Coordinates of C-alpha atoms in Angstrom, one line a residue:
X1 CA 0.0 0.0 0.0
X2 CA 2.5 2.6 0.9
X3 CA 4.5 1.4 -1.9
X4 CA 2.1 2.9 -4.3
X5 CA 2.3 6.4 -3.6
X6 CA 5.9 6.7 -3.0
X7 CA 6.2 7.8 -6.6
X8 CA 4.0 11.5 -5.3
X9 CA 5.3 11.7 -1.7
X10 CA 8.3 14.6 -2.7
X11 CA 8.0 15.4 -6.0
X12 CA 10.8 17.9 -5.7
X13 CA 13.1 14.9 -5.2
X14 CA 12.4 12.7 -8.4
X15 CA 15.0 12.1 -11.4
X16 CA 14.5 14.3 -14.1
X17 CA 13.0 16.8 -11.9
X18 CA 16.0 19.7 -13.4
X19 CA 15.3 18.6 -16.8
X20 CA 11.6 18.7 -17.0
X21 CA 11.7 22.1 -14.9
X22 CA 13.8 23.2 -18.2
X23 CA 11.1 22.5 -20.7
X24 CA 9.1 25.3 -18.5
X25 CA 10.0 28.7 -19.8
X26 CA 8.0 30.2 -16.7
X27 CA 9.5 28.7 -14.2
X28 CA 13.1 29.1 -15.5
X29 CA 12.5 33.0 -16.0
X30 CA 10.8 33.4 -12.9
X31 CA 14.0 31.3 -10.9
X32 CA 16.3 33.7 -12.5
X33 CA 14.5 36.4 -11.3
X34 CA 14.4 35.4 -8.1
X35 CA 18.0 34.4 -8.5
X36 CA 19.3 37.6 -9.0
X37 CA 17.0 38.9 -6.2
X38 CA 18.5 36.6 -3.7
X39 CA 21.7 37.4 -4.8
X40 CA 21.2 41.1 -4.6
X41 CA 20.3 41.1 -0.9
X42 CA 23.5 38.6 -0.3
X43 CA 25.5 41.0 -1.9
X44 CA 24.4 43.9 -0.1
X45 CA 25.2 42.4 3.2
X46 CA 28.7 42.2 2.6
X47 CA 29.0 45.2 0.0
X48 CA 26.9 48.7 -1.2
X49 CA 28.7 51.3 -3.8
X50 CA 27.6 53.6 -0.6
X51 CA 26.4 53.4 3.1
X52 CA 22.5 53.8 2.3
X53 CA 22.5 56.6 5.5
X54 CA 25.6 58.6 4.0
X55 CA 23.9 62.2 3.2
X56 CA 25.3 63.9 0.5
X57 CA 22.9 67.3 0.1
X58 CA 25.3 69.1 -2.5
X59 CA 24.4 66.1 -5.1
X60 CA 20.8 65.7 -4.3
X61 CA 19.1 64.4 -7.3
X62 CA 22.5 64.1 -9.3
X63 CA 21.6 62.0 -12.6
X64 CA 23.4 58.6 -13.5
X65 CA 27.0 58.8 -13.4
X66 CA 29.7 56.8 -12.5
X67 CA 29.9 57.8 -8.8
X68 CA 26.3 56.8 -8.6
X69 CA 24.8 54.7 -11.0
X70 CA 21.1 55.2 -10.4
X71 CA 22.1 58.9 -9.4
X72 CA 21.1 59.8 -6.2
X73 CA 17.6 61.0 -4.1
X74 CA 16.3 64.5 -2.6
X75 CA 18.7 63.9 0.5
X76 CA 21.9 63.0 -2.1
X77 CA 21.4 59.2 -1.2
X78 CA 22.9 56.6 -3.6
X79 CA 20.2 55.4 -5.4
X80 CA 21.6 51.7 -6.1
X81 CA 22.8 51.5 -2.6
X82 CA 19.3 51.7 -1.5
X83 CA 17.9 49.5 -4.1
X84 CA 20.3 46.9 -2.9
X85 CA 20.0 47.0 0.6
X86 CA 15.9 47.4 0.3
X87 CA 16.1 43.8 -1.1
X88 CA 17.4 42.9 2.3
X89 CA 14.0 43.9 4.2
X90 CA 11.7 42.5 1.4
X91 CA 13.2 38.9 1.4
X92 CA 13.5 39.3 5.5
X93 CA 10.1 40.2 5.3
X94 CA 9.1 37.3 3.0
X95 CA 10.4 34.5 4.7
X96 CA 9.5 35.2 8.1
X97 CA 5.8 35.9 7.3
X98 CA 5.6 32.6 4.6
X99 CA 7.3 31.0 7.5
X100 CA 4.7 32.1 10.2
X101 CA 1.9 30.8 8.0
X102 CA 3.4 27.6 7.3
X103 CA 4.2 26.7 10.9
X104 CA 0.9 28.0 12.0
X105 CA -1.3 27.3 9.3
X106 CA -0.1 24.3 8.2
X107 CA -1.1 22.1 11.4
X108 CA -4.4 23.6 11.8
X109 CA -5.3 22.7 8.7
X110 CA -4.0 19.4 9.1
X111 CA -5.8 19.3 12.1
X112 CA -8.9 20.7 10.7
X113 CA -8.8 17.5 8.0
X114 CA -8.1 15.4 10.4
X115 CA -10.4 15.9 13.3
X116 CA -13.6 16.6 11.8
X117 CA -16.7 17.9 13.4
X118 CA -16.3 20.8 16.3
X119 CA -12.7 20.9 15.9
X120 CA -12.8 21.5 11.9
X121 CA -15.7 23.9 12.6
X122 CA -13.2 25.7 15.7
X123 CA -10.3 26.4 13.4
X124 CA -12.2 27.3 10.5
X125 CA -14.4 29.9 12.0
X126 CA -11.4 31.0 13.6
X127 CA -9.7 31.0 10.2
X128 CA -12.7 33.3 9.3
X129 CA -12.1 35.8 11.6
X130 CA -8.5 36.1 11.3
X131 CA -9.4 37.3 7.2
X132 CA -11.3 39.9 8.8
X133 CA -8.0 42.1 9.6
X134 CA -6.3 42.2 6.9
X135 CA -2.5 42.8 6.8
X136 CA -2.9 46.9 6.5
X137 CA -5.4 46.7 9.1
X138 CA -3.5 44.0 11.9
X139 CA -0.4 46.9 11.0
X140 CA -2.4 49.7 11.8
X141 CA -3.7 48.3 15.2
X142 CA -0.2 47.0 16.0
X143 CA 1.1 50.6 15.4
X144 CA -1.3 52.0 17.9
X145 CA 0.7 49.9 20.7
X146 CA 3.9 49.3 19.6
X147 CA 4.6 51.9 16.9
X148 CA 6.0 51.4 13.5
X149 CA 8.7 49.5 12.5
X150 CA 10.2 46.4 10.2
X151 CA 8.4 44.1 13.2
X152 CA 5.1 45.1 12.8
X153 CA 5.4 44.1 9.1
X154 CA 6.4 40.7 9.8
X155 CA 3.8 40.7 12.2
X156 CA 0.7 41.7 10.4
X157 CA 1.7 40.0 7.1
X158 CA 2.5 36.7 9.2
X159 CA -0.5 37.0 10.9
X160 CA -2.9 37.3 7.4
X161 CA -0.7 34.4 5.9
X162 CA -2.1 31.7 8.9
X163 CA -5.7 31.5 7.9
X164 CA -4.5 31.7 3.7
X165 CA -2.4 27.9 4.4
X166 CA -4.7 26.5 7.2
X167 CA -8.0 26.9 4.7
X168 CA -5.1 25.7 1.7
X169 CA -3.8 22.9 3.7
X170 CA -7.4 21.8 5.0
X171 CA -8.8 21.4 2.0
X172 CA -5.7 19.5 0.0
X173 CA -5.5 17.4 3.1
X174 CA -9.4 16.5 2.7
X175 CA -8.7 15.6 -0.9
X176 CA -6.1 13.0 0.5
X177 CA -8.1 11.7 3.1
X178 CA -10.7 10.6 1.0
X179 CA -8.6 8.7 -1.6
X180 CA -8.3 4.8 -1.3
X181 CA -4.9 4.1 0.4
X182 CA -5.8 6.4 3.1
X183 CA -8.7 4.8 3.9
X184 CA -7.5 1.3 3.5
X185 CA -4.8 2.8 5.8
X186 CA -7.1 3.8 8.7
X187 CA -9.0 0.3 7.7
X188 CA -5.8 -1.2 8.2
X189 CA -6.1 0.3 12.1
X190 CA -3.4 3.1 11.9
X191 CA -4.3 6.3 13.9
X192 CA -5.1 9.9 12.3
X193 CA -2.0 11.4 12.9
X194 CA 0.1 8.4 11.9
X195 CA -2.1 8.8 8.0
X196 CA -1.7 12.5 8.3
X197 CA 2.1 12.8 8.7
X198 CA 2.5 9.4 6.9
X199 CA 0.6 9.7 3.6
X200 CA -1.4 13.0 3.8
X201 CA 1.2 15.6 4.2
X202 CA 3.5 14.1 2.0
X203 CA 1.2 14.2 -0.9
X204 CA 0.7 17.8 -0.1
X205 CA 4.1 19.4 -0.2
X206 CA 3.5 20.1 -3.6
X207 CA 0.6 22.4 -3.2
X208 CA 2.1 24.0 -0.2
X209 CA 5.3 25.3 -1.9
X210 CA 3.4 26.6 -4.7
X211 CA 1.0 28.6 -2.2
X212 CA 4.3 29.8 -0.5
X213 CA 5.9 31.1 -3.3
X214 CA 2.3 33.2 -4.2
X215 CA 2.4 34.5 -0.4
X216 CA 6.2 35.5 -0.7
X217 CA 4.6 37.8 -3.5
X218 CA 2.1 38.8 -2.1
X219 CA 4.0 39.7 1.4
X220 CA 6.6 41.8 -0.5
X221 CA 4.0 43.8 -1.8
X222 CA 2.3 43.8 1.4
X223 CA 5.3 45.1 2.5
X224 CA 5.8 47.4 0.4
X225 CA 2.5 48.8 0.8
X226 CA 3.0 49.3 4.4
X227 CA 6.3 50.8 4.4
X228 CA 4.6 53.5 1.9
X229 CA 2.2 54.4 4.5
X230 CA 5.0 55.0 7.2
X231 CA 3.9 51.8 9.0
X232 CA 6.5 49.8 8.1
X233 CA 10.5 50.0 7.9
X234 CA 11.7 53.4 9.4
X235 CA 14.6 55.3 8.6
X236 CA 17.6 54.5 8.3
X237 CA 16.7 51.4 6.9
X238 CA 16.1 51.0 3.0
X239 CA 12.9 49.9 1.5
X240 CA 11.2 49.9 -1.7
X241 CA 7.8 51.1 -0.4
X242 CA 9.4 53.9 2.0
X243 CA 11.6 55.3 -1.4
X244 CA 8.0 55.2 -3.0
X245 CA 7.0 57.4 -0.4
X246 CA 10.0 59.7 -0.7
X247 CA 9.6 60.2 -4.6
X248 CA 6.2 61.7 -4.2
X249 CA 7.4 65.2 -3.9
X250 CA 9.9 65.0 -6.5
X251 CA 7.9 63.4 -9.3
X252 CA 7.8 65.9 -11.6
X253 CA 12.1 67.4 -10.7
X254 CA 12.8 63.1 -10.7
X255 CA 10.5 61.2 -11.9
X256 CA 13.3 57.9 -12.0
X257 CA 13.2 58.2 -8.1
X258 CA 9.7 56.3 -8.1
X259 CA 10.7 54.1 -11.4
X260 CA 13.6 52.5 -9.9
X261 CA 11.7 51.0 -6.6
X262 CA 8.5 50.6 -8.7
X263 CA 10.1 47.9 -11.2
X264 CA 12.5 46.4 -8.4
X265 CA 9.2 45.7 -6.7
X266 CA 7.5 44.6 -10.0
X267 CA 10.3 42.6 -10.9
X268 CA 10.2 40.4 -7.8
X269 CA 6.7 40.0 -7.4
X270 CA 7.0 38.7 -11.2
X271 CA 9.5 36.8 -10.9
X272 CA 7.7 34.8 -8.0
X273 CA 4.5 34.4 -9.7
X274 CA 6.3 32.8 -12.5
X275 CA 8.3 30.8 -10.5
X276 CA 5.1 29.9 -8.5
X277 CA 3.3 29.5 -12.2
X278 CA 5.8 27.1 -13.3
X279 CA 6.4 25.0 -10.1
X280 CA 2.7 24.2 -10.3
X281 CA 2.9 22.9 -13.7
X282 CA 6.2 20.5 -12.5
X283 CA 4.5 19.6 -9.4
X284 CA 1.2 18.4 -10.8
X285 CA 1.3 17.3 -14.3
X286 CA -2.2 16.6 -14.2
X287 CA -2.8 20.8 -14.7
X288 CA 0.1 21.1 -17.5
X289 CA -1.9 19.1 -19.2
X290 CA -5.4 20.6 -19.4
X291 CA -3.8 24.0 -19.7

């Protein structure tokens, strides 16, 4: 019995998964993307053409040169500096928040699939409430106690992100459940969490990375979003959103200061979709097929 799923337990791990992925335009342009993304924040950590706090009002708004390649902001900030080091705070962002859903999310849904009844109806209803404060909201309300910062970011996008893969992972995990070896499994006299972390979350994984991959996305625009508002990342720090914010007045004297951040952010939320787009293609046949 168990023998005949181990060919869909971890997909990621078959032969030939590298050259099938290459036959998928989207999700090789999407892992480049996301590639260079990742290597962008690495590379700030250790090395920026300029310190993003160095203030240099004698070349504010300086056009593309060799000293600064971007050119420079109303305060005579390095432009590419702060591109680069922004990436830091979007990934940091990302991957705590995906993370917070997953380890949250993930075993109430399970949990939700597994024990039905009052227990599914608990964490669902619970699930429903949670969608009612939305990451901007959550930040806001946060804000009022703690004030703004890079934590309340993580902590309002986490938070939205636990209800998104408990409803995800409940509803996969019911699929499972239903499907003959897991019932001749529980036939067989094996308990519900011996199926669930036996045969039900590994035939799941697939559907969870894709979902993780849109949230990324989806938190670094949340992100984004927030920082705009002044909610998010403070000074010194670099962001995307917050250089948004700062290009407002000088649209019409620079209008590049809000095209630079505005395509780094369009450029990573794209490259994660497709990346996302062509995972779930890899991952499940089945839908590269009727597409």
């Amino acid at each position: 019995m168990r023998g005949s799923i181990h060919g869909s337990r971890w997909p990621m791990a078959e032969q030939g998964f590298w050259s099938r992925a290459r036959r998928h335009p989207s999700f090789v342009v999407g892992g480049c993307m996301v590639a260079l993304l990742i290597l962008s924040a690495l590379l700030s950590m250790l090395w920026s053409p300029y310190p993003v706090g160095d203030i240099d009002i004698p070349n504010k708004l300086a056009l593309p040169s060799a000293a600064h390649w971007l050119g420079t902001d109303s305060l005579g900030r390095d432009i590419a500096s702060l591109l680069l080091v922004g990436s830091q705070n979007s990934l940091l962002v990302g991957f705590i928040a995906v993370g917070i859903g997953l380890g949250a999310g993930v075993p109430l849904g399970l949990l939700a699939a597994a024990r039905r009844g009052w227990v599914e109806e608990l964490v669902m209803r619970a699930a429903d409430f949670t969608f009612a404060f939305p990451a901007l909201l959550s930040a806001i309300m946060l804000t009022a106690i703690y004030g703004p910062g890079l934590l309340v970011s993580i902590a309002a996008i986490g938070i939205f992100n636990i209800p998104v893969f408990a409803r995800i992972t409940r509803g996969a995990a019911q699929a499972v459940w239903s499907r003959d070896y897991t019932l001749a499994a529980h036939a067989a006299g094996k308990g519900p969490w011996r199926i669930t972390f036996d045969h039900v979350l590994p035939n799941i994984v697939s559907v969870l990375i894709v979902q993780a991959t849109i949230q990324f996305a989806i938190a670094i625009l949340a992100e984004a979003a927030l920082s705009y508002l002044g909610l998010g990342t403070q000074p010194p720090q670099a962001s995307w959103g917050r250089m948004l914010n700062e290009a407002q007045s000088q649209m019409f004297q620079a209008p590049l200061l809000a095209v630079y951040p505005g395509v780094a952010i369009a450029l990573a939320v794209l490259g994660l979709n497709l990346m996302g787009d062509g995972l779930r293609d890899l991952l499940d046949p089945r839908l590269a097929r009727q597409r």
